[in-house]
Amino acid sequence: MKRGISILVLLLVGFALFAGGQKEAPKAPAAKPAEKQIVMRLAETHRADYPTTRGDMEFARLVNERTNGRIKIDVYHSSQLGEEKAVIEQVQFGAIDFTRVSISPLAAFAKHFDALQMPYLYRDAEHMWKVLNGPIGEEFLQSIEKANFVGLCWYDSGARNFYNSKREIKSPADLKGLKIRVQQSELMMNMVAALGAIPTPMPFGEVYSALQTGVVDGAENNWPSYISTSHFEVAKYYTLDEHTRVPEITIGSKIVMDKLSKEDQAIIKKAAKDSMPYQIAEWKKEEKIAEEKARKAGCIITVLPSNAEFQAAMKPLYDKLTPELQEVVRRIREVK
Ligand code: BDP
């Protein structure tokens, strides 16, 4: 019996020690659910080495870095996800997360963007940047929420000039009767018509073969696009009329952005803005390189003593603007 009791005592002591030991043992940390990586897509029309694409990559890099890899933005360049107009539509209903586009096709979705891309609107690049980086630029970025987009940042696109395969353009009279490709934008169609040429809207990716086969006689774009698309090979007359400065914009899908936390939305917005100085610096470099290439390739570059005639021809476009947009134009011009 005594033995029985001592065994019982031993068992109890052992159990107490065991239980106590259990209590002392360091607790294993509660398994944290692995943070899911969010992979997003950004659509870009240009090639991988074009300055806007380089800006997109910088934006993606900053988001990745600032979220410790939790948010990854894959840049689909070279129109892999489609041409600009179709891509904008997809961003609008949330099938594509982001895109960097020219504001010309965007104006089909947000008409008031025409006020930012009027011909001969800005005195120079510096004026345009003052506008875009100031309250007007910010208002425009915010204004597209109504159309289901989140406006993120602006990129540089320099000035656009006419080029064609037929002849030197020294005045609007030389444009008469030429079929000129324009972006898919009503304003740009009206601009070309006001100069006496025949506007032909078409997606960017179709322009090379249209020039080559004579579907169009010419087009208009900045130096880097003229070179990166090889248009210079099939349309060697380039006139420095600088008729427009059309800002580039990066937009997000509002449907997609609304699903992210407020913190992530803020990281994305700030990263986009922080990628701007890099893109603008890359742009400046590329503009020079592209111009040099055009000269070396033997393109015929026409420098106008004055673009007054071109400017005068654009007056009807301003008269056609709604009073609200005329007011925006007035405010833009007042920016010193
Ligand atoms: C380039 C813009 C690009 C436009 C293209 C065009 O960077 O976004 O799509 O012009 O003319 O300058 O369509």
mmCIF file with all atom_site columns, C-alpha atoms in Angstrom, residues 82-290:
data_model
loop_
_atom_site.group_PDB
_atom_site.id
_atom_site.type_symbol
_atom_site.label_atom_id
_atom_site.label_alt_id
_atom_site.label_comp_id
_atom_site.label_asym_id
_atom_site.label_entity_id
_atom_site.label_seq_id
_atom_site.pdbx_PDB_ins_code
_atom_site.Cartn_x
_atom_site.Cartn_y
_atom_site.Cartn_z
_atom_site.occupancy
_atom_site.B_iso_or_equiv
_atom_site.pdbx_formal_charge
_atom_site.auth_seq_id
_atom_site.auth_comp_id
_atom_site.auth_asym_id
_atom_site.auth_atom_id
_atom_site.pdbx_PDB_model_num
ATOM 1   C CA . GLY A 1 82  ? -3.042  46.538 -77.035  1.00 0.00 ? 82  GLY A CA 1
ATOM 2   C CA . GLU A 1 83  ? -3.075  50.003 -78.578  1.00 0.00 ? 83  GLU A CA 1
ATOM 3   C CA . GLU A 1 84  ? -3.702  53.032 -76.380  1.00 0.00 ? 84  GLU A CA 1
ATOM 4   C CA . LYS A 1 85  ? -7.437  53.535 -76.921  1.00 0.00 ? 85  LYS A CA 1
ATOM 5   C CA . ALA A 1 86  ? -8.279  49.886 -76.232  1.00 0.00 ? 86  ALA A CA 1
ATOM 6   C CA . VAL A 1 87  ? -5.958  49.837 -73.230  1.00 0.00 ? 87  VAL A CA 1
ATOM 7   C CA . ILE A 1 88  ? -7.601  52.943 -71.721  1.00 0.00 ? 88  ILE A CA 1
ATOM 8   C CA . GLU A 1 89  ? -10.981 51.199 -72.011  1.00 0.00 ? 89  GLU A CA 1
ATOM 9   C CA . GLN A 1 90  ? -9.626  48.177 -70.182  1.00 0.00 ? 90  GLN A CA 1
ATOM 10  C CA . VAL A 1 91  ? -8.139  50.319 -67.431  1.00 0.00 ? 91  VAL A CA 1
ATOM 11  C CA . GLN A 1 92  ? -11.529 51.986 -67.090  1.00 0.00 ? 92  GLN A CA 1
ATOM 12  C CA . PHE A 1 93  ? -13.261 48.717 -66.257  1.00 0.00 ? 93  PHE A CA 1
ATOM 13  C CA . GLY A 1 94  ? -10.403 47.258 -64.252  1.00 0.00 ? 94  GLY A CA 1
ATOM 14  C CA . ALA A 1 95  ? -9.003  44.620 -66.608  1.00 0.00 ? 95  ALA A CA 1
ATOM 15  C CA . ILE A 1 96  ? -5.624  46.417 -66.787  1.00 0.00 ? 96  ILE A CA 1
ATOM 16  C CA . ASP A 1 97  ? -4.295  48.090 -63.630  1.00 0.00 ? 97  ASP A CA 1
ATOM 17  C CA . PHE A 1 98  ? -2.208  50.948 -65.030  1.00 0.00 ? 98  PHE A CA 1
ATOM 18  C CA . THR A 1 99  ? -1.210  52.549 -68.286  1.00 0.00 ? 99  THR A CA 1
ATOM 19  C CA . ARG A 1 100 ? 1.039   55.312 -69.472  1.00 0.00 ? 100 ARG A CA 1
ATOM 20  C CA . VAL A 1 101 ? -0.582  57.066 -72.403  1.00 0.00 ? 101 VAL A CA 1
ATOM 21  C CA . SER A 1 102 ? -0.624  60.296 -74.315  1.00 0.00 ? 102 SER A CA 1
ATOM 22  C CA . ILE A 1 103 ? -3.455  62.560 -73.181  1.00 0.00 ? 103 ILE A CA 1
ATOM 23  C CA . SER A 1 104 ? -4.706  62.765 -76.791  1.00 0.00 ? 104 SER A CA 1
ATOM 24  C CA . PRO A 1 105 ? -6.515  59.407 -76.765  1.00 0.00 ? 105 PRO A CA 1
ATOM 25  C CA . LEU A 1 106 ? -7.452  59.952 -73.106  1.00 0.00 ? 106 LEU A CA 1
ATOM 26  C CA . ALA A 1 107 ? -9.423  63.052 -74.108  1.00 0.00 ? 107 ALA A CA 1
ATOM 27  C CA . ALA A 1 108 ? -11.957 60.747 -75.784  1.00 0.00 ? 108 ALA A CA 1
ATOM 28  C CA . PHE A 1 109 ? -12.801 59.568 -72.245  1.00 0.00 ? 109 PHE A CA 1
ATOM 29  C CA . ALA A 1 110 ? -12.347 62.909 -70.491  1.00 0.00 ? 110 ALA A CA 1
ATOM 30  C CA . LYS A 1 111 ? -13.056 65.656 -73.008  1.00 0.00 ? 111 LYS A CA 1
ATOM 31  C CA . HIS A 1 112 ? -11.716 68.476 -70.836  1.00 0.00 ? 112 HIS A CA 1
ATOM 32  C CA . PHE A 1 113 ? -8.174  67.135 -71.372  1.00 0.00 ? 113 PHE A CA 1
ATOM 33  C CA . ASP A 1 114 ? -8.300  68.948 -74.716  1.00 0.00 ? 114 ASP A CA 1
ATOM 34  C CA . ALA A 1 115 ? -7.602  72.140 -72.779  1.00 0.00 ? 115 ALA A CA 1
ATOM 35  C CA . LEU A 1 116 ? -4.151  70.745 -71.889  1.00 0.00 ? 116 LEU A CA 1
ATOM 36  C CA . GLN A 1 117 ? -3.166  69.812 -75.421  1.00 0.00 ? 117 GLN A CA 1
ATOM 37  C CA . MET A 1 118 ? -4.247  72.780 -77.538  1.00 0.00 ? 118 MET A CA 1
ATOM 38  C CA . PRO A 1 119 ? -1.842  73.695 -80.347  1.00 0.00 ? 119 PRO A CA 1
ATOM 39  C CA . TYR A 1 120 ? 0.626   76.419 -79.397  1.00 0.00 ? 120 TYR A CA 1
ATOM 40  C CA . LEU A 1 121 ? -0.817  76.544 -75.889  1.00 0.00 ? 121 LEU A CA 1
ATOM 41  C CA . TYR A 1 122 ? 2.442   76.572 -73.939  1.00 0.00 ? 122 TYR A CA 1
ATOM 42  C CA . ARG A 1 123 ? 5.166   79.128 -74.505  1.00 0.00 ? 123 ARG A CA 1
ATOM 43  C CA . ASP A 1 124 ? 7.784   76.412 -74.023  1.00 0.00 ? 124 ASP A CA 1
ATOM 44  C CA . ALA A 1 125 ? 8.544   73.253 -72.041  1.00 0.00 ? 125 ALA A CA 1
ATOM 45  C CA . GLU A 1 126 ? 9.144   75.243 -68.886  1.00 0.00 ? 126 GLU A CA 1
ATOM 46  C CA . HIS A 1 127 ? 5.702   76.810 -69.083  1.00 0.00 ? 127 HIS A CA 1
ATOM 47  C CA . MET A 1 128 ? 4.092   73.389 -69.577  1.00 0.00 ? 128 MET A CA 1
ATOM 48  C CA . TRP A 1 129 ? 5.884   71.991 -66.524  1.00 0.00 ? 129 TRP A CA 1
ATOM 49  C CA . LYS A 1 130 ? 4.820   74.939 -64.389  1.00 0.00 ? 130 LYS A CA 1
ATOM 50  C CA . VAL A 1 131 ? 1.228   74.214 -65.346  1.00 0.00 ? 131 VAL A CA 1
ATOM 51  C CA . LEU A 1 132 ? 1.439   70.442 -64.856  1.00 0.00 ? 132 LEU A CA 1
ATOM 52  C CA . ASN A 1 133 ? 3.295   70.676 -61.551  1.00 0.00 ? 133 ASN A CA 1
ATOM 53  C CA . GLY A 1 134 ? 1.004   73.405 -60.236  1.00 0.00 ? 134 GLY A CA 1
ATOM 54  C CA . PRO A 1 135 ? -2.650  73.492 -59.151  1.00 0.00 ? 135 PRO A CA 1
ATOM 55  C CA . ILE A 1 136 ? -3.987  73.080 -62.706  1.00 0.00 ? 136 ILE A CA 1
ATOM 56  C CA . GLY A 1 137 ? -2.024  69.871 -63.241  1.00 0.00 ? 137 GLY A CA 1
ATOM 57  C CA . GLU A 1 138 ? -3.218  68.538 -59.892  1.00 0.00 ? 138 GLU A CA 1
ATOM 58  C CA . GLU A 1 139 ? -6.848  69.402 -60.690  1.00 0.00 ? 139 GLU A CA 1
ATOM 59  C CA . PHE A 1 140 ? -6.563  67.479 -63.946  1.00 0.00 ? 140 PHE A CA 1
ATOM 60  C CA . LEU A 1 141 ? -5.055  64.420 -62.250  1.00 0.00 ? 141 LEU A CA 1
ATOM 61  C CA . GLN A 1 142 ? -7.934  64.395 -59.763  1.00 0.00 ? 142 GLN A CA 1
ATOM 62  C CA . SER A 1 143 ? -10.587 65.172 -62.350  1.00 0.00 ? 143 SER A CA 1
ATOM 63  C CA . ILE A 1 144 ? -10.508 61.779 -64.037  1.00 0.00 ? 144 ILE A CA 1
ATOM 64  C CA . GLU A 1 145 ? -11.821 59.923 -60.981  1.00 0.00 ? 145 GLU A CA 1
ATOM 65  C CA . LYS A 1 146 ? -15.258 60.616 -62.422  1.00 0.00 ? 146 LYS A CA 1
ATOM 66  C CA . ALA A 1 147 ? -14.317 58.580 -65.481  1.00 0.00 ? 147 ALA A CA 1
ATOM 67  C CA . ASN A 1 148 ? -13.071 55.758 -63.214  1.00 0.00 ? 148 ASN A CA 1
ATOM 68  C CA . PHE A 1 149 ? -9.366  56.524 -63.493  1.00 0.00 ? 149 PHE A CA 1
ATOM 69  C CA . VAL A 1 150 ? -6.815  57.578 -60.914  1.00 0.00 ? 150 VAL A CA 1
ATOM 70  C CA . GLY A 1 151 ? -4.464  60.210 -62.332  1.00 0.00 ? 151 GLY A CA 1
ATOM 71  C CA . LEU A 1 152 ? -0.949  59.424 -61.124  1.00 0.00 ? 152 LEU A CA 1
ATOM 72  C CA . CYS A 1 153 ? 1.700   61.540 -62.830  1.00 0.00 ? 153 CYS A CA 1
ATOM 73  C CA . TRP A 1 154 ? 2.887   63.392 -65.911  1.00 0.00 ? 154 TRP A CA 1
ATOM 74  C CA . TYR A 1 155 ? 5.791   62.515 -68.187  1.00 0.00 ? 155 TYR A CA 1
ATOM 75  C CA . ASP A 1 156 ? 7.541   64.545 -70.869  1.00 0.00 ? 156 ASP A CA 1
ATOM 76  C CA . SER A 1 157 ? 6.842   64.139 -74.551  1.00 0.00 ? 157 SER A CA 1
ATOM 77  C CA . GLY A 1 158 ? 8.529   67.225 -75.978  1.00 0.00 ? 158 GLY A CA 1
ATOM 78  C CA . ALA A 1 159 ? 6.993   68.982 -78.958  1.00 0.00 ? 159 ALA A CA 1
ATOM 79  C CA . ARG A 1 160 ? 5.285   67.351 -81.935  1.00 0.00 ? 160 ARG A CA 1
ATOM 80  C CA . ASN A 1 161 ? 6.190   68.211 -85.511  1.00 0.00 ? 161 ASN A CA 1
ATOM 81  C CA . PHE A 1 162 ? 4.871   67.286 -88.953  1.00 0.00 ? 162 PHE A CA 1
ATOM 82  C CA . TYR A 1 163 ? 6.712   64.871 -91.187  1.00 0.00 ? 163 TYR A CA 1
ATOM 83  C CA . ASN A 1 164 ? 5.886   63.321 -94.532  1.00 0.00 ? 164 ASN A CA 1
ATOM 84  C CA . SER A 1 165 ? 7.169   61.416 -97.494  1.00 0.00 ? 165 SER A CA 1
ATOM 85  C CA . LYS A 1 166 ? 6.252   63.950 -100.193 1.00 0.00 ? 166 LYS A CA 1
ATOM 86  C CA . ARG A 1 167 ? 7.776   67.381 -99.725  1.00 0.00 ? 167 ARG A CA 1
ATOM 87  C CA . GLU A 1 168 ? 9.218   69.992 -97.439  1.00 0.00 ? 168 GLU A CA 1
ATOM 88  C CA . ILE A 1 169 ? 6.594   71.778 -95.346  1.00 0.00 ? 169 ILE A CA 1
ATOM 89  C CA . LYS A 1 170 ? 7.476   75.439 -94.980  1.00 0.00 ? 170 LYS A CA 1
ATOM 90  C CA . SER A 1 171 ? 3.989   76.822 -94.451  1.00 0.00 ? 171 SER A CA 1
ATOM 91  C CA . PRO A 1 172 ? 0.479   75.435 -93.938  1.00 0.00 ? 172 PRO A CA 1
ATOM 92  C CA . ALA A 1 173 ? -0.051  75.781 -97.709  1.00 0.00 ? 173 ALA A CA 1
ATOM 93  C CA . ASP A 1 174 ? 2.463   72.944 -98.227  1.00 0.00 ? 174 ASP A CA 1
ATOM 94  C CA . LEU A 1 175 ? 0.301   70.633 -96.116  1.00 0.00 ? 175 LEU A CA 1
ATOM 95  C CA . LYS A 1 176 ? -2.708  71.108 -98.344  1.00 0.00 ? 176 LYS A CA 1
ATOM 96  C CA . GLY A 1 177 ? -4.174  67.831 -99.541  1.00 0.00 ? 177 GLY A CA 1
ATOM 97  C CA . LEU A 1 178 ? -1.671  65.618 -97.691  1.00 0.00 ? 178 LEU A CA 1
ATOM 98  C CA . LYS A 1 179 ? -3.114  62.686 -95.762  1.00 0.00 ? 179 LYS A CA 1
ATOM 99  C CA . ILE A 1 180 ? -1.759  63.039 -92.267  1.00 0.00 ? 180 ILE A CA 1
ATOM 100 C CA . ARG A 1 181 ? -2.085  60.390 -89.581  1.00 0.00 ? 181 ARG A CA 1
ATOM 101 C CA . VAL A 1 182 ? -3.228  61.743 -86.224  1.00 0.00 ? 182 VAL A CA 1
ATOM 102 C CA . GLN A 1 183 ? -3.811  60.153 -82.845  1.00 0.00 ? 183 GLN A CA 1
ATOM 103 C CA . GLN A 1 184 ? -7.328  58.933 -82.142  1.00 0.00 ? 184 GLN A CA 1
ATOM 104 C CA . SER A 1 185 ? -8.456  62.360 -81.021  1.00 0.00 ? 185 SER A CA 1
ATOM 105 C CA . GLU A 1 186 ? -11.119 64.677 -82.371  1.00 0.00 ? 186 GLU A CA 1
ATOM 106 C CA . LEU A 1 187 ? -9.044  67.732 -81.535  1.00 0.00 ? 187 LEU A CA 1
ATOM 107 C CA . MET A 1 188 ? -6.045  66.434 -83.486  1.00 0.00 ? 188 MET A CA 1
ATOM 108 C CA . MET A 1 189 ? -8.285  65.670 -86.478  1.00 0.00 ? 189 MET A CA 1
ATOM 109 C CA . ASN A 1 190 ? -9.625  69.225 -86.364  1.00 0.00 ? 190 ASN A CA 1
ATOM 110 C CA . MET A 1 191 ? -6.118  70.610 -86.042  1.00 0.00 ? 191 MET A CA 1
ATOM 111 C CA . VAL A 1 192 ? -4.900  68.896 -89.207  1.00 0.00 ? 192 VAL A CA 1
ATOM 112 C CA . ALA A 1 193 ? -8.061  69.842 -91.082  1.00 0.00 ? 193 ALA A CA 1
ATOM 113 C CA . ALA A 1 194 ? -7.600  73.485 -90.016  1.00 0.00 ? 194 ALA A CA 1
ATOM 114 C CA . LEU A 1 195 ? -4.202  73.404 -91.726  1.00 0.00 ? 195 LEU A CA 1
ATOM 115 C CA . GLY A 1 196 ? -5.719  72.180 -94.984  1.00 0.00 ? 196 GLY A CA 1
ATOM 116 C CA . ALA A 1 197 ? -4.512  68.564 -94.754  1.00 0.00 ? 197 ALA A CA 1
ATOM 117 C CA . ILE A 1 198 ? -6.625  65.397 -94.570  1.00 0.00 ? 198 ILE A CA 1
ATOM 118 C CA . PRO A 1 199 ? -6.634  63.885 -91.071  1.00 0.00 ? 199 PRO A CA 1
ATOM 119 C CA . THR A 1 200 ? -6.460  60.107 -90.773  1.00 0.00 ? 200 THR A CA 1
ATOM 120 C CA . PRO A 1 201 ? -6.759  58.841 -87.201  1.00 0.00 ? 201 PRO A CA 1
ATOM 121 C CA . MET A 1 202 ? -5.178  55.468 -86.503  1.00 0.00 ? 202 MET A CA 1
ATOM 122 C CA . PRO A 1 203 ? -3.380  53.615 -83.710  1.00 0.00 ? 203 PRO A CA 1
ATOM 123 C CA . PHE A 1 204 ? 0.328   54.295 -83.316  1.00 0.00 ? 204 PHE A CA 1
ATOM 124 C CA . GLY A 1 205 ? 1.400   50.774 -84.242  1.00 0.00 ? 205 GLY A CA 1
ATOM 125 C CA . GLU A 1 206 ? -0.196  50.980 -87.686  1.00 0.00 ? 206 GLU A CA 1
ATOM 126 C CA . VAL A 1 207 ? 1.512   54.152 -88.833  1.00 0.00 ? 207 VAL A CA 1
ATOM 127 C CA . TYR A 1 208 ? 4.743   52.689 -90.216  1.00 0.00 ? 208 TYR A CA 1
ATOM 128 C CA . SER A 1 209 ? 3.044   50.454 -92.744  1.00 0.00 ? 209 SER A CA 1
ATOM 129 C CA . ALA A 1 210 ? 0.478   53.164 -93.553  1.00 0.00 ? 210 ALA A CA 1
ATOM 130 C CA . LEU A 1 211 ? 3.366   55.483 -94.451  1.00 0.00 ? 211 LEU A CA 1
ATOM 131 C CA . GLN A 1 212 ? 5.176   52.783 -96.348  1.00 0.00 ? 212 GLN A CA 1
ATOM 132 C CA . THR A 1 213 ? 2.178   51.780 -98.441  1.00 0.00 ? 213 THR A CA 1
ATOM 133 C CA . GLY A 1 214 ? 0.999   55.340 -99.005  1.00 0.00 ? 214 GLY A CA 1
ATOM 134 C CA . VAL A 1 215 ? -2.238  54.983 -97.015  1.00 0.00 ? 215 VAL A CA 1
ATOM 135 C CA . VAL A 1 216 ? -1.041  58.219 -95.432  1.00 0.00 ? 216 VAL A CA 1
ATOM 136 C CA . ASP A 1 217 ? 1.531   60.739 -96.668  1.00 0.00 ? 217 ASP A CA 1
ATOM 137 C CA . GLY A 1 218 ? 2.696   61.849 -93.285  1.00 0.00 ? 218 GLY A CA 1
ATOM 138 C CA . ALA A 1 219 ? 2.183   62.012 -89.553  1.00 0.00 ? 219 ALA A CA 1
ATOM 139 C CA . GLU A 1 220 ? 3.326   64.136 -86.640  1.00 0.00 ? 220 GLU A CA 1
ATOM 140 C CA . ASN A 1 221 ? 5.325   63.307 -83.568  1.00 0.00 ? 221 ASN A CA 1
ATOM 141 C CA . ASN A 1 222 ? 8.316   64.209 -81.422  1.00 0.00 ? 222 ASN A CA 1
ATOM 142 C CA . TRP A 1 223 ? 11.927  63.289 -82.260  1.00 0.00 ? 223 TRP A CA 1
ATOM 143 C CA . PRO A 1 224 ? 12.141  60.104 -80.146  1.00 0.00 ? 224 PRO A CA 1
ATOM 144 C CA . SER A 1 225 ? 8.934   58.627 -81.625  1.00 0.00 ? 225 SER A CA 1
ATOM 145 C CA . TYR A 1 226 ? 9.961   59.589 -85.169  1.00 0.00 ? 226 TYR A CA 1
ATOM 146 C CA . ILE A 1 227 ? 13.109  57.530 -84.658  1.00 0.00 ? 227 ILE A CA 1
ATOM 147 C CA . SER A 1 228 ? 11.909  54.653 -82.424  1.00 0.00 ? 228 SER A CA 1
ATOM 148 C CA . THR A 1 229 ? 9.145   53.753 -84.897  1.00 0.00 ? 229 THR A CA 1
ATOM 149 C CA . SER A 1 230 ? 11.497  54.030 -87.903  1.00 0.00 ? 230 SER A CA 1
ATOM 150 C CA . HIS A 1 231 ? 9.068   56.476 -89.485  1.00 0.00 ? 231 HIS A CA 1
ATOM 151 C CA . PHE A 1 232 ? 12.111  58.503 -90.485  1.00 0.00 ? 232 PHE A CA 1
ATOM 152 C CA . GLU A 1 233 ? 12.980  55.767 -92.955  1.00 0.00 ? 233 GLU A CA 1
ATOM 153 C CA . VAL A 1 234 ? 9.754   56.225 -94.887  1.00 0.00 ? 234 VAL A CA 1
ATOM 154 C CA . ALA A 1 235 ? 8.962   59.926 -94.312  1.00 0.00 ? 235 ALA A CA 1
ATOM 155 C CA . LYS A 1 236 ? 12.124  61.964 -94.478  1.00 0.00 ? 236 LYS A CA 1
ATOM 156 C CA . TYR A 1 237 ? 10.730  65.521 -94.479  1.00 0.00 ? 237 TYR A CA 1
ATOM 157 C CA . TYR A 1 238 ? 10.506  66.786 -90.895  1.00 0.00 ? 238 TYR A CA 1
ATOM 158 C CA . THR A 1 239 ? 9.418   70.354 -90.123  1.00 0.00 ? 239 THR A CA 1
ATOM 159 C CA . LEU A 1 240 ? 10.120  71.909 -86.755  1.00 0.00 ? 240 LEU A CA 1
ATOM 160 C CA . ASP A 1 241 ? 6.762   73.650 -86.369  1.00 0.00 ? 241 ASP A CA 1
ATOM 161 C CA . GLU A 1 242 ? 6.281   72.446 -82.738  1.00 0.00 ? 242 GLU A CA 1
ATOM 162 C CA . HIS A 1 243 ? 2.501   72.615 -83.065  1.00 0.00 ? 243 HIS A CA 1
ATOM 163 C CA . THR A 1 244 ? 1.704   70.781 -79.833  1.00 0.00 ? 244 THR A CA 1
ATOM 164 C CA . ARG A 1 245 ? 3.137   69.707 -76.517  1.00 0.00 ? 245 ARG A CA 1
ATOM 165 C CA . VAL A 1 246 ? 0.972   66.765 -75.517  1.00 0.00 ? 246 VAL A CA 1
ATOM 166 C CA . PRO A 1 247 ? 1.753   65.635 -71.981  1.00 0.00 ? 247 PRO A CA 1
ATOM 167 C CA . GLU A 1 248 ? 2.065   61.948 -71.215  1.00 0.00 ? 248 GLU A CA 1
ATOM 168 C CA . ILE A 1 249 ? 0.092   60.673 -68.243  1.00 0.00 ? 249 ILE A CA 1
ATOM 169 C CA . THR A 1 250 ? 0.129   57.555 -66.078  1.00 0.00 ? 250 THR A CA 1
ATOM 170 C CA . ILE A 1 251 ? -3.287  56.481 -64.918  1.00 0.00 ? 251 ILE A CA 1
ATOM 171 C CA . GLY A 1 252 ? -4.529  53.704 -62.686  1.00 0.00 ? 252 GLY A CA 1
ATOM 172 C CA . SER A 1 253 ? -7.817  51.880 -62.707  1.00 0.00 ? 253 SER A CA 1
ATOM 173 C CA . LYS A 1 254 ? -10.067 53.324 -59.995  1.00 0.00 ? 254 LYS A CA 1
ATOM 174 C CA . ILE A 1 255 ? -11.838 49.978 -59.600  1.00 0.00 ? 255 ILE A CA 1
ATOM 175 C CA . VAL A 1 256 ? -8.497  48.316 -58.850  1.00 0.00 ? 256 VAL A CA 1
ATOM 176 C CA . MET A 1 257 ? -7.048  51.110 -56.713  1.00 0.00 ? 257 MET A CA 1
ATOM 177 C CA . ASP A 1 258 ? -10.178 51.233 -54.525  1.00 0.00 ? 258 ASP A CA 1
ATOM 178 C CA . LYS A 1 259 ? -9.545  47.635 -53.495  1.00 0.00 ? 259 LYS A CA 1
ATOM 179 C CA . LEU A 1 260 ? -6.088  48.465 -52.104  1.00 0.00 ? 260 LEU A CA 1
ATOM 180 C CA . SER A 1 261 ? -5.472  49.769 -48.592  1.00 0.00 ? 261 SER A CA 1
ATOM 181 C CA . LYS A 1 262 ? -5.177  53.537 -48.155  1.00 0.00 ? 262 LYS A CA 1
ATOM 182 C CA . GLU A 1 263 ? -1.456  53.034 -47.358  1.00 0.00 ? 263 GLU A CA 1
ATOM 183 C CA . ASP A 1 264 ? -0.813  51.117 -50.567  1.00 0.00 ? 264 ASP A CA 1
ATOM 184 C CA . GLN A 1 265 ? -2.723  53.689 -52.597  1.00 0.00 ? 265 GLN A CA 1
ATOM 185 C CA . ALA A 1 266 ? -0.510  56.403 -51.097  1.00 0.00 ? 266 ALA A CA 1
ATOM 186 C CA . ILE A 1 267 ? 2.681   54.443 -51.838  1.00 0.00 ? 267 ILE A CA 1
ATOM 187 C CA . ILE A 1 268 ? 1.632   54.009 -55.476  1.00 0.00 ? 268 ILE A CA 1
ATOM 188 C CA . LYS A 1 269 ? 0.677   57.663 -55.906  1.00 0.00 ? 269 LYS A CA 1
ATOM 189 C CA . LYS A 1 270 ? 3.935   58.895 -54.414  1.00 0.00 ? 270 LYS A CA 1
ATOM 190 C CA . ALA A 1 271 ? 6.082   56.431 -56.378  1.00 0.00 ? 271 ALA A CA 1
ATOM 191 C CA . ALA A 1 272 ? 4.507   57.599 -59.639  1.00 0.00 ? 272 ALA A CA 1
ATOM 192 C CA . LYS A 1 273 ? 5.266   61.243 -58.844  1.00 0.00 ? 273 LYS A CA 1
ATOM 193 C CA . ASP A 1 274 ? 8.777   60.338 -57.681  1.00 0.00 ? 274 ASP A CA 1
ATOM 194 C CA . SER A 1 275 ? 9.489   58.649 -61.011  1.00 0.00 ? 275 SER A CA 1
ATOM 195 C CA . MET A 1 276 ? 8.934   61.926 -62.884  1.00 0.00 ? 276 MET A CA 1
ATOM 196 C CA . PRO A 1 277 ? 12.385  63.555 -62.547  1.00 0.00 ? 277 PRO A CA 1
ATOM 197 C CA . TYR A 1 278 ? 14.010  60.386 -63.849  1.00 0.00 ? 278 TYR A CA 1
ATOM 198 C CA . GLN A 1 279 ? 11.677  60.199 -66.859  1.00 0.00 ? 279 GLN A CA 1
ATOM 199 C CA . ILE A 1 280 ? 12.153  63.885 -67.656  1.00 0.00 ? 280 ILE A CA 1
ATOM 200 C CA . ALA A 1 281 ? 15.943  63.552 -67.544  1.00 0.00 ? 281 ALA A CA 1
ATOM 201 C CA . GLU A 1 282 ? 15.821  60.453 -69.771  1.00 0.00 ? 282 GLU A CA 1
ATOM 202 C CA . TRP A 1 283 ? 13.546  62.335 -72.134  1.00 0.00 ? 283 TRP A CA 1
ATOM 203 C CA . LYS A 1 284 ? 15.956  65.214 -72.556  1.00 0.00 ? 284 LYS A CA 1
ATOM 204 C CA . LYS A 1 285 ? 18.818  62.826 -73.349  1.00 0.00 ? 285 LYS A CA 1
ATOM 205 C CA . GLU A 1 286 ? 16.758  60.839 -75.831  1.00 0.00 ? 286 GLU A CA 1
ATOM 206 C CA . GLU A 1 287 ? 15.463  63.906 -77.649  1.00 0.00 ? 287 GLU A CA 1
ATOM 207 C CA . LYS A 1 288 ? 19.037  64.896 -78.519  1.00 0.00 ? 288 LYS A CA 1
ATOM 208 C CA . ILE A 1 289 ? 20.061  61.371 -79.495  1.00 0.00 ? 289 ILE A CA 1
ATOM 209 C CA . ALA A 1 290 ? 17.008  60.990 -81.742  1.00 0.00 ? 290 ALA A CA 1
#
